[in-house]
Amino acid sequence: MGTMTIQKLTPAGLAAVFSAVAAQDVIETGGNDRFMLHVKNGGGASINVTIPAFTTEADVAGAGLIPIPDHVVAVGAGAEKLIGPFANAYRDADGTVTVDYSATASVTSAAIKLDKIP
């Protein structure tokens, strides 16, 4: 398991640094919901990136309990995707988001925080 460092995107731009992924990575968000995960799949097969839900259901007025599924995104071979932002249901009590990868060979990622515009 690896811990990802969030990089800050500002109006001046960001030259994101991508790191090799582990089968499971964690992103320490500090409770911040203004971040996204950028995944690059340099491998020869599609992978799934799964963000497990820490809250399995939500009580919605007028609808009752609604299940909250894990967030699964396919990233094709040689493709890249921006994933997020993530609702509170995908962060644990200390604000950490867990990311599971179905394969790790030739896969890199970067966690990017969106800066507030002054």
Short mmCIF file of N, CA and C in Angstrom, two decimals, residues 64-109:
data_model
loop_
_atom_site.label_atom_id
_atom_site.label_comp_id
_atom_site.label_asym_id
_atom_site.label_seq_id
_atom_site.Cartn_x
_atom_site.Cartn_y
_atom_site.Cartn_z
N GLY A 64 -35.93 7.09 1.34
CA GLY A 64 -35.46 6.10 2.30
C GLY A 64 -33.99 5.80 2.14
N LEU A 65 -33.59 4.59 2.50
CA LEU A 65 -32.18 4.20 2.43
C LEU A 65 -31.82 3.81 1.00
N ILE A 66 -30.80 4.47 0.48
CA ILE A 66 -30.32 4.24 -0.88
C ILE A 66 -28.91 3.64 -0.77
N PRO A 67 -28.65 2.51 -1.44
CA PRO A 67 -27.30 1.93 -1.37
C PRO A 67 -26.26 2.80 -2.09
N ILE A 68 -25.07 2.83 -1.54
CA ILE A 68 -23.96 3.56 -2.16
C ILE A 68 -22.95 2.51 -2.62
N PRO A 69 -22.80 2.34 -3.92
CA PRO A 69 -21.88 1.32 -4.43
C PRO A 69 -20.44 1.82 -4.44
N ASP A 70 -19.50 0.88 -4.54
CA ASP A 70 -18.12 1.27 -4.79
C ASP A 70 -18.08 2.00 -6.14
N HIS A 71 -17.16 2.92 -6.27
CA HIS A 71 -17.01 3.68 -7.52
C HIS A 71 -15.95 2.97 -8.36
N VAL A 72 -16.35 2.39 -9.49
CA VAL A 72 -15.44 1.63 -10.35
C VAL A 72 -15.33 2.31 -11.70
N VAL A 73 -14.09 2.56 -12.13
CA VAL A 73 -13.83 3.21 -13.41
C VAL A 73 -12.86 2.35 -14.21
N ALA A 74 -13.22 2.03 -15.44
CA ALA A 74 -12.33 1.29 -16.33
C ALA A 74 -11.40 2.28 -17.03
N VAL A 75 -10.12 1.94 -17.08
CA VAL A 75 -9.13 2.74 -17.80
C VAL A 75 -8.54 1.82 -18.86
N GLY A 76 -8.81 2.13 -20.11
CA GLY A 76 -8.39 1.27 -21.21
C GLY A 76 -6.88 1.20 -21.37
N ALA A 77 -6.44 0.22 -22.13
CA ALA A 77 -5.01 0.06 -22.43
C ALA A 77 -4.50 1.30 -23.13
N GLY A 78 -3.40 1.87 -22.62
CA GLY A 78 -2.81 3.05 -23.21
C GLY A 78 -3.60 4.33 -22.98
N ALA A 79 -4.61 4.27 -22.13
CA ALA A 79 -5.49 5.43 -21.90
C ALA A 79 -5.20 6.07 -20.54
N GLU A 80 -5.83 7.20 -20.32
CA GLU A 80 -5.76 7.86 -19.02
C GLU A 80 -7.11 8.45 -18.70
N LYS A 81 -7.38 8.60 -17.40
CA LYS A 81 -8.66 9.16 -16.96
C LYS A 81 -8.46 10.00 -15.72
N LEU A 82 -9.26 11.06 -15.63
CA LEU A 82 -9.40 11.84 -14.40
C LEU A 82 -10.62 11.28 -13.68
N ILE A 83 -10.46 10.96 -12.41
CA ILE A 83 -11.53 10.34 -11.63
C ILE A 83 -11.79 11.21 -10.41
N GLY A 84 -13.06 11.49 -10.13
CA GLY A 84 -13.43 12.29 -8.98
C GLY A 84 -14.16 13.54 -9.41
N PRO A 85 -14.41 14.47 -8.52
CA PRO A 85 -14.15 14.43 -7.07
C PRO A 85 -15.02 13.39 -6.38
N PHE A 86 -14.73 13.15 -5.11
CA PHE A 86 -15.36 12.06 -4.37
C PHE A 86 -16.22 12.60 -3.23
N ALA A 87 -17.43 12.07 -3.13
CA ALA A 87 -18.35 12.45 -2.05
C ALA A 87 -17.84 11.91 -0.72
N ASN A 88 -18.42 12.41 0.36
CA ASN A 88 -18.03 11.98 1.71
C ASN A 88 -18.13 10.48 1.90
N ALA A 89 -19.03 9.81 1.19
CA ALA A 89 -19.21 8.37 1.35
C ALA A 89 -17.96 7.58 0.98
N TYR A 90 -17.04 8.19 0.23
CA TYR A 90 -15.83 7.50 -0.22
C TYR A 90 -14.60 7.87 0.61
N ARG A 91 -14.81 8.64 1.69
CA ARG A 91 -13.71 9.00 2.60
C ARG A 91 -13.99 8.38 3.96
N ASP A 92 -12.94 7.83 4.58
CA ASP A 92 -13.16 7.28 5.92
C ASP A 92 -13.18 8.41 6.94
N ALA A 93 -13.25 8.07 8.22
CA ALA A 93 -13.43 9.07 9.28
C ALA A 93 -12.33 10.12 9.30
N ASP A 94 -11.09 9.76 8.93
CA ASP A 94 -10.01 10.75 8.96
C ASP A 94 -9.79 11.41 7.59
N GLY A 95 -10.71 11.18 6.65
CA GLY A 95 -10.62 11.84 5.35
C GLY A 95 -9.83 11.08 4.30
N THR A 96 -9.38 9.87 4.63
CA THR A 96 -8.57 9.09 3.70
C THR A 96 -9.45 8.41 2.65
N VAL A 97 -9.00 8.46 1.39
CA VAL A 97 -9.66 7.75 0.30
C VAL A 97 -8.77 6.58 -0.09
N THR A 98 -9.35 5.40 -0.22
CA THR A 98 -8.62 4.20 -0.63
C THR A 98 -8.85 3.97 -2.12
N VAL A 99 -7.78 3.59 -2.83
CA VAL A 99 -7.86 3.32 -4.27
C VAL A 99 -7.31 1.93 -4.52
N ASP A 100 -8.10 1.08 -5.16
CA ASP A 100 -7.68 -0.28 -5.51
C ASP A 100 -7.51 -0.37 -7.02
N TYR A 101 -6.42 -0.98 -7.46
CA TYR A 101 -6.14 -1.16 -8.89
C TYR A 101 -6.17 -2.64 -9.22
N SER A 102 -6.85 -3.01 -10.32
CA SER A 102 -6.93 -4.43 -10.71
C SER A 102 -5.61 -4.94 -11.27
N ALA A 103 -4.76 -4.04 -11.74
CA ALA A 103 -3.41 -4.37 -12.21
C ALA A 103 -2.53 -3.15 -11.97
N THR A 104 -1.23 -3.38 -11.83
CA THR A 104 -0.34 -2.26 -11.52
C THR A 104 0.80 -2.06 -12.52
N ALA A 105 1.06 -3.05 -13.37
CA ALA A 105 2.18 -2.93 -14.32
C ALA A 105 1.93 -1.78 -15.29
N SER A 106 2.88 -0.88 -15.37
CA SER A 106 2.83 0.28 -16.27
C SER A 106 1.69 1.24 -15.96
N VAL A 107 1.21 1.25 -14.71
CA VAL A 107 0.14 2.16 -14.31
C VAL A 107 0.72 3.20 -13.35
N THR A 108 0.44 4.47 -13.63
CA THR A 108 0.89 5.56 -12.77
C THR A 108 -0.32 6.44 -12.44
N SER A 109 -0.18 7.21 -11.36
CA SER A 109 -1.27 8.10 -10.99
C SER A 109 -0.74 9.32 -10.26
#
